[in-house]
Amino acid sequence: MSKNLKLKAARAERDMTQKALADAAGVSRQTINAIEQGEYNPTIKLCLTICRVLGKTLDELFWEDEENESL
Amino acid sequence: MKVFKNCRSKLDEMQEQNLRKLESWGFWLTWGALLLSIMVQMLVYKEDAGKYLKGEWIVFMASNLYMVIGCVRLGIWSRRGIPSFKSILLISLLAGLATGIFVAVYNYLSYGDVFTALITVAIAGLTTFVLCLLALSLSLSAYKKRRQELDGKGDEK
């Protein structure tokens, strides 16, 4: 899985730390970090929560082009 | 109730997933260690093994039964194996062979007679093969029945 730079950028855009996003989404900072590093594939439920917190759509944060897609 | 509120999981989904993986590894390590411990104790205690191993044997068989019933209920056969008669025949053959070899060592250490060891190997191997095939056939048919039930559930439209 490739790094999720879109999530990192959206978080920076809102001037939020990983900890702040984690608190708002109700998960640990370790989980947000793992998602950004591409080490953890979150459930759709968590993706939606993160999208709501950051005011973005699923496509904007989690859509990957075919060549980057891997499990 | 307050007590149950405090019992709610404090883990998020990734931590929960990691903990489940860890618990799964823990279970299989314990399972393997228990099997090994039973085998070693059988070789050490020889004829008296039955007296000392009842507890371990019950726990071991109960854990196996729990897994088999759980997998059938969920409609899962195995992670990599194919649910076919050919595959259960192969598994039963391997189980018979493994038991045969173990019993050969056990009997040779107990009685020191090669001929007796070889005869009992054949009997133990064959018995294990038949029992394994029977148990796996029953599990396979229960699995297939359950799979059909689960696949038939819900609205396809």
Tab-separated table of C-alpha atoms in Angstrom:
chain	number	residue	atom	x	y	z
A	1	MET	CA	0.000	0.000	0.000
A	2	SER	CA	1.365	3.420	-0.889
A	3	LYS	CA	1.550	6.361	1.511
A	4	ASN	CA	-1.620	8.424	1.826
A	5	LEU	CA	-0.224	11.860	1.088
A	6	LYS	CA	-3.705	13.241	0.350
A	7	LEU	CA	-4.733	12.613	3.938
A	8	LYS	CA	-1.564	14.222	5.232
A	9	ALA	CA	-2.126	17.267	3.003
A	10	ALA	CA	-5.772	17.611	4.043
A	11	ARG	CA	-4.761	17.437	7.685
A	12	ALA	CA	-2.062	20.069	7.162
A	13	GLU	CA	-4.562	22.231	5.297
A	14	ARG	CA	-6.709	22.278	8.435
A	15	ASP	CA	-3.626	22.826	10.572
A	16	MET	CA	-4.330	19.646	12.516
A	17	THR	CA	-1.767	17.389	14.118
A	18	GLN	CA	-2.085	13.620	13.871
A	19	LYS	CA	-3.103	13.660	17.533
A	20	ALA	CA	-5.864	16.234	16.930
A	21	LEU	CA	-7.243	14.261	13.990
A	22	ALA	CA	-7.020	11.041	15.973
A	23	ASP	CA	-8.953	12.579	18.889
A	24	ALA	CA	-11.616	13.972	16.556
A	25	ALA	CA	-12.012	10.619	14.783
A	26	GLY	CA	-11.969	8.651	18.043
A	27	VAL	CA	-8.883	6.567	17.246
A	28	SER	CA	-5.265	6.522	18.384
A	29	ARG	CA	-2.506	8.660	16.840
A	30	GLN	CA	-0.748	5.410	15.993
A	31	THR	CA	-3.690	4.477	13.727
A	32	ILE	CA	-3.704	7.825	11.878
A	33	ASN	CA	0.049	7.542	11.413
A	34	ALA	CA	-0.310	3.974	10.066
A	35	ILE	CA	-2.978	5.136	7.564
A	36	GLU	CA	-0.785	7.993	6.359
A	37	GLN	CA	2.212	5.682	6.032
A	38	GLY	CA	0.106	3.185	4.068
A	39	GLU	CA	0.648	0.516	6.730
A	40	TYR	CA	-3.011	0.140	7.658
A	41	ASN	CA	-6.080	-0.147	5.454
A	42	PRO	CA	-8.936	1.482	7.431
A	43	THR	CA	-12.544	0.308	7.333
A	44	ILE	CA	-15.073	2.329	5.341
A	45	LYS	CA	-16.560	3.473	8.661
A	46	LEU	CA	-13.288	5.052	9.779
A	47	CYS	CA	-12.667	6.500	6.294
A	48	LEU	CA	-16.056	8.255	6.483
A	49	THR	CA	-15.337	9.587	9.973
A	50	ILE	CA	-11.980	11.002	8.848
A	51	CYS	CA	-13.620	12.534	5.761
A	52	ARG	CA	-16.261	14.228	7.926
A	53	VAL	CA	-13.641	15.594	10.324
A	54	LEU	CA	-11.540	16.988	7.478
A	55	GLY	CA	-14.498	18.131	5.371
A	56	LYS	CA	-13.461	16.047	2.362
A	57	THR	CA	-15.050	13.296	0.286
A	58	LEU	CA	-13.934	9.674	0.159
A	59	ASP	CA	-12.633	10.190	-3.371
A	60	GLU	CA	-10.552	13.165	-2.326
A	61	LEU	CA	-8.827	11.324	0.487
A	62	PHE	CA	-8.876	7.633	-0.329
A	63	TRP	CA	-9.222	7.147	-4.078
A	64	GLU	CA	-6.159	5.526	-5.616
A	65	ASP	CA	-5.230	5.189	-9.257
A	66	GLU	CA	-5.033	1.594	-10.460
A	67	GLU	CA	-1.231	1.537	-10.572
A	68	ASN	CA	-1.025	2.486	-6.884
A	69	GLU	CA	-3.676	0.016	-5.815
A	70	SER	CA	-2.403	-2.989	-3.939
A	71	LEU	CA	-3.495	-4.919	-0.877
B	1	MET	CA	-25.147	-0.440	33.819
B	2	LYS	CA	-22.012	1.406	34.891
B	3	VAL	CA	-19.929	-1.750	35.289
B	4	PHE	CA	-20.617	-2.799	31.680
B	5	LYS	CA	-20.032	0.747	30.385
B	6	ASN	CA	-16.534	0.595	31.843
B	7	CYS	CA	-16.012	-2.787	30.181
B	8	ARG	CA	-16.352	-1.331	26.677
B	9	SER	CA	-13.293	-1.774	24.486
B	10	LYS	CA	-10.811	1.068	24.725
B	11	LEU	CA	-9.148	0.025	21.474
B	12	ASP	CA	-9.667	1.498	18.036
B	13	GLU	CA	-10.140	-0.689	14.966
B	14	MET	CA	-6.445	-1.054	14.099
B	15	GLN	CA	-5.476	-1.884	17.676
B	16	GLU	CA	-8.386	-4.349	17.825
B	17	GLN	CA	-7.206	-6.000	14.604
B	18	ASN	CA	-3.624	-6.196	15.867
B	19	LEU	CA	-4.770	-7.649	19.190
B	20	ARG	CA	-6.841	-10.278	17.361
B	21	LYS	CA	-3.813	-11.242	15.269
B	22	LEU	CA	-1.746	-11.521	18.434
B	23	GLU	CA	-4.429	-13.617	20.146
B	24	SER	CA	-4.636	-15.849	17.079
B	25	TRP	CA	-0.864	-16.417	17.135
B	26	GLY	CA	-1.084	-17.027	20.874
B	27	PHE	CA	-3.782	-19.636	20.381
B	28	TRP	CA	-1.870	-21.560	17.699
B	29	LEU	CA	1.396	-21.387	19.638
B	30	THR	CA	-0.358	-22.745	22.728
B	31	TRP	CA	-2.073	-25.420	20.600
B	32	GLY	CA	1.262	-26.527	19.117
B	33	ALA	CA	3.007	-26.443	22.472
B	34	LEU	CA	0.218	-28.508	24.047
B	35	LEU	CA	0.434	-31.123	21.284
B	36	LEU	CA	4.211	-31.263	21.637
B	37	SER	CA	3.917	-31.523	25.405
B	38	ILE	CA	1.447	-34.429	25.083
B	39	MET	CA	3.757	-36.230	22.649
B	40	VAL	CA	6.869	-35.751	24.778
B	41	GLN	CA	5.048	-36.850	27.936
B	42	MET	CA	3.787	-39.966	26.136
B	43	LEU	CA	7.373	-40.844	25.263
B	44	VAL	CA	8.554	-40.142	28.807
B	45	TYR	CA	5.742	-41.795	30.817
B	46	LYS	CA	5.136	-44.602	28.293
B	47	GLU	CA	2.407	-46.974	29.648
B	48	ASP	CA	1.548	-44.556	32.487
B	49	ALA	CA	0.934	-41.695	30.052
B	50	GLY	CA	-2.839	-42.179	30.210
B	51	LYS	CA	-2.834	-41.431	33.942
B	52	TYR	CA	-1.007	-38.115	33.624
B	53	LEU	CA	-2.334	-36.761	30.351
B	54	LYS	CA	-6.104	-36.778	30.825
B	55	GLY	CA	-6.329	-33.045	31.540
B	56	GLU	CA	-4.118	-32.000	28.628
B	57	TRP	CA	-5.961	-34.349	26.293
B	58	ILE	CA	-9.382	-32.976	27.270
B	59	VAL	CA	-8.212	-29.361	26.813
B	60	PHE	CA	-6.595	-30.220	23.462
B	61	MET	CA	-9.656	-32.012	22.096
B	62	ALA	CA	-12.014	-29.318	23.422
B	63	SER	CA	-10.032	-26.620	21.615
B	64	ASN	CA	-10.170	-28.662	18.396
B	65	LEU	CA	-13.896	-29.194	18.737
B	66	TYR	CA	-14.405	-25.484	19.405
B	67	MET	CA	-12.511	-24.583	16.218
B	68	VAL	CA	-14.303	-27.157	14.053
B	69	ILE	CA	-17.774	-26.162	15.253
B	70	GLY	CA	-16.901	-22.454	14.946
B	71	CYS	CA	-15.582	-22.859	11.388
B	72	VAL	CA	-18.600	-24.895	10.270
B	73	ARG	CA	-20.974	-22.303	11.764
B	74	LEU	CA	-19.192	-19.535	9.852
B	75	GLY	CA	-19.074	-21.593	6.659
B	76	ILE	CA	-15.268	-21.603	6.609
B	77	TRP	CA	-13.286	-24.686	5.580
B	78	SER	CA	-9.722	-23.451	5.899
B	79	ARG	CA	-7.508	-20.566	4.863
B	80	ARG	CA	-5.700	-22.377	2.052
B	81	GLY	CA	-7.138	-25.887	1.780
B	82	ILE	CA	-9.724	-26.949	-0.788
B	83	PRO	CA	-12.919	-28.559	0.566
B	84	SER	CA	-12.811	-31.731	-1.527
B	85	PHE	CA	-12.667	-35.477	-0.894
B	86	LYS	CA	-9.230	-35.619	-2.522
B	87	SER	CA	-7.779	-33.108	-0.061
B	88	ILE	CA	-9.265	-34.795	3.021
B	89	LEU	CA	-7.939	-38.127	1.742
B	90	LEU	CA	-4.458	-36.624	1.538
B	91	ILE	CA	-4.736	-35.040	5.016
B	92	SER	CA	-5.920	-38.379	6.471
B	93	LEU	CA	-3.018	-40.204	4.812
B	94	LEU	CA	-0.529	-37.707	6.243
B	95	ALA	CA	-2.150	-37.966	9.703
B	96	GLY	CA	-1.989	-41.776	9.526
B	97	LEU	CA	1.656	-41.641	8.475
B	98	ALA	CA	2.605	-39.129	11.209
B	99	THR	CA	0.807	-41.169	13.881
B	100	GLY	CA	2.419	-44.360	12.563
B	101	ILE	CA	5.896	-42.883	12.853
B	102	PHE	CA	5.180	-41.508	16.337
B	103	VAL	CA	3.747	-44.818	17.569
B	104	ALA	CA	6.776	-46.652	16.110
B	105	VAL	CA	9.132	-44.510	18.186
B	106	TYR	CA	6.852	-44.802	21.246
B	107	ASN	CA	6.594	-48.595	21.015
B	108	TYR	CA	10.257	-49.091	20.271
B	109	LEU	CA	11.177	-47.019	23.327
B	110	SER	CA	8.611	-48.881	25.454
B	111	TYR	CA	9.266	-52.465	24.360
B	112	GLY	CA	12.489	-52.370	22.355
B	113	ASP	CA	11.084	-54.853	19.829
B	114	VAL	CA	11.196	-53.811	16.173
B	115	PHE	CA	8.637	-56.357	14.937
B	116	THR	CA	5.990	-55.368	17.524
B	117	ALA	CA	6.669	-51.720	16.763
B	118	LEU	CA	6.111	-52.279	13.046
B	119	ILE	CA	2.851	-54.200	13.563
B	120	THR	CA	1.434	-51.555	15.880
B	121	VAL	CA	2.567	-48.846	13.479
B	122	ALA	CA	0.437	-50.390	10.751
B	123	ILE	CA	-2.550	-50.755	13.078
B	124	ALA	CA	-2.210	-47.247	14.574
B	125	GLY	CA	-1.587	-45.648	11.189
B	126	LEU	CA	-4.554	-47.366	9.587
B	127	THR	CA	-6.864	-46.594	12.527
B	128	THR	CA	-5.829	-42.937	12.489
B	129	PHE	CA	-6.318	-42.784	8.722
B	130	VAL	CA	-9.849	-44.249	8.946
B	131	LEU	CA	-10.871	-42.107	11.944
B	132	CYS	CA	-9.442	-38.958	10.362
B	133	LEU	CA	-11.186	-39.648	7.083
B	134	LEU	CA	-14.458	-40.254	8.907
B	135	ALA	CA	-14.176	-37.077	11.018
B	136	LEU	CA	-13.134	-34.963	8.036
B	137	SER	CA	-15.917	-36.403	5.847
B	138	LEU	CA	-18.464	-35.484	8.514
B	139	SER	CA	-16.961	-31.990	8.841
B	140	LEU	CA	-16.914	-31.590	5.058
B	141	SER	CA	-20.556	-32.516	4.665
B	142	ALA	CA	-21.536	-30.227	7.592
B	143	TYR	CA	-19.456	-27.426	6.033
B	144	LYS	CA	-21.073	-27.867	2.592
B	145	LYS	CA	-24.560	-27.871	4.117
B	146	ARG	CA	-23.814	-24.719	6.117
B	147	ARG	CA	-22.205	-23.027	3.093
B	148	GLN	CA	-25.384	-23.662	1.097
B	149	GLU	CA	-27.494	-22.205	3.928
B	150	LEU	CA	-25.323	-19.073	4.146
B	151	ASP	CA	-25.150	-18.589	0.367
B	152	GLY	CA	-28.932	-18.869	0.171
B	153	LYS	CA	-29.494	-16.129	2.773
B	154	GLY	CA	-30.496	-12.576	1.876
B	155	ASP	CA	-32.108	-11.012	-1.159
B	156	GLU	CA	-30.096	-11.397	-4.339
B	157	LYS	CA	-32.002	-8.703	-6.228
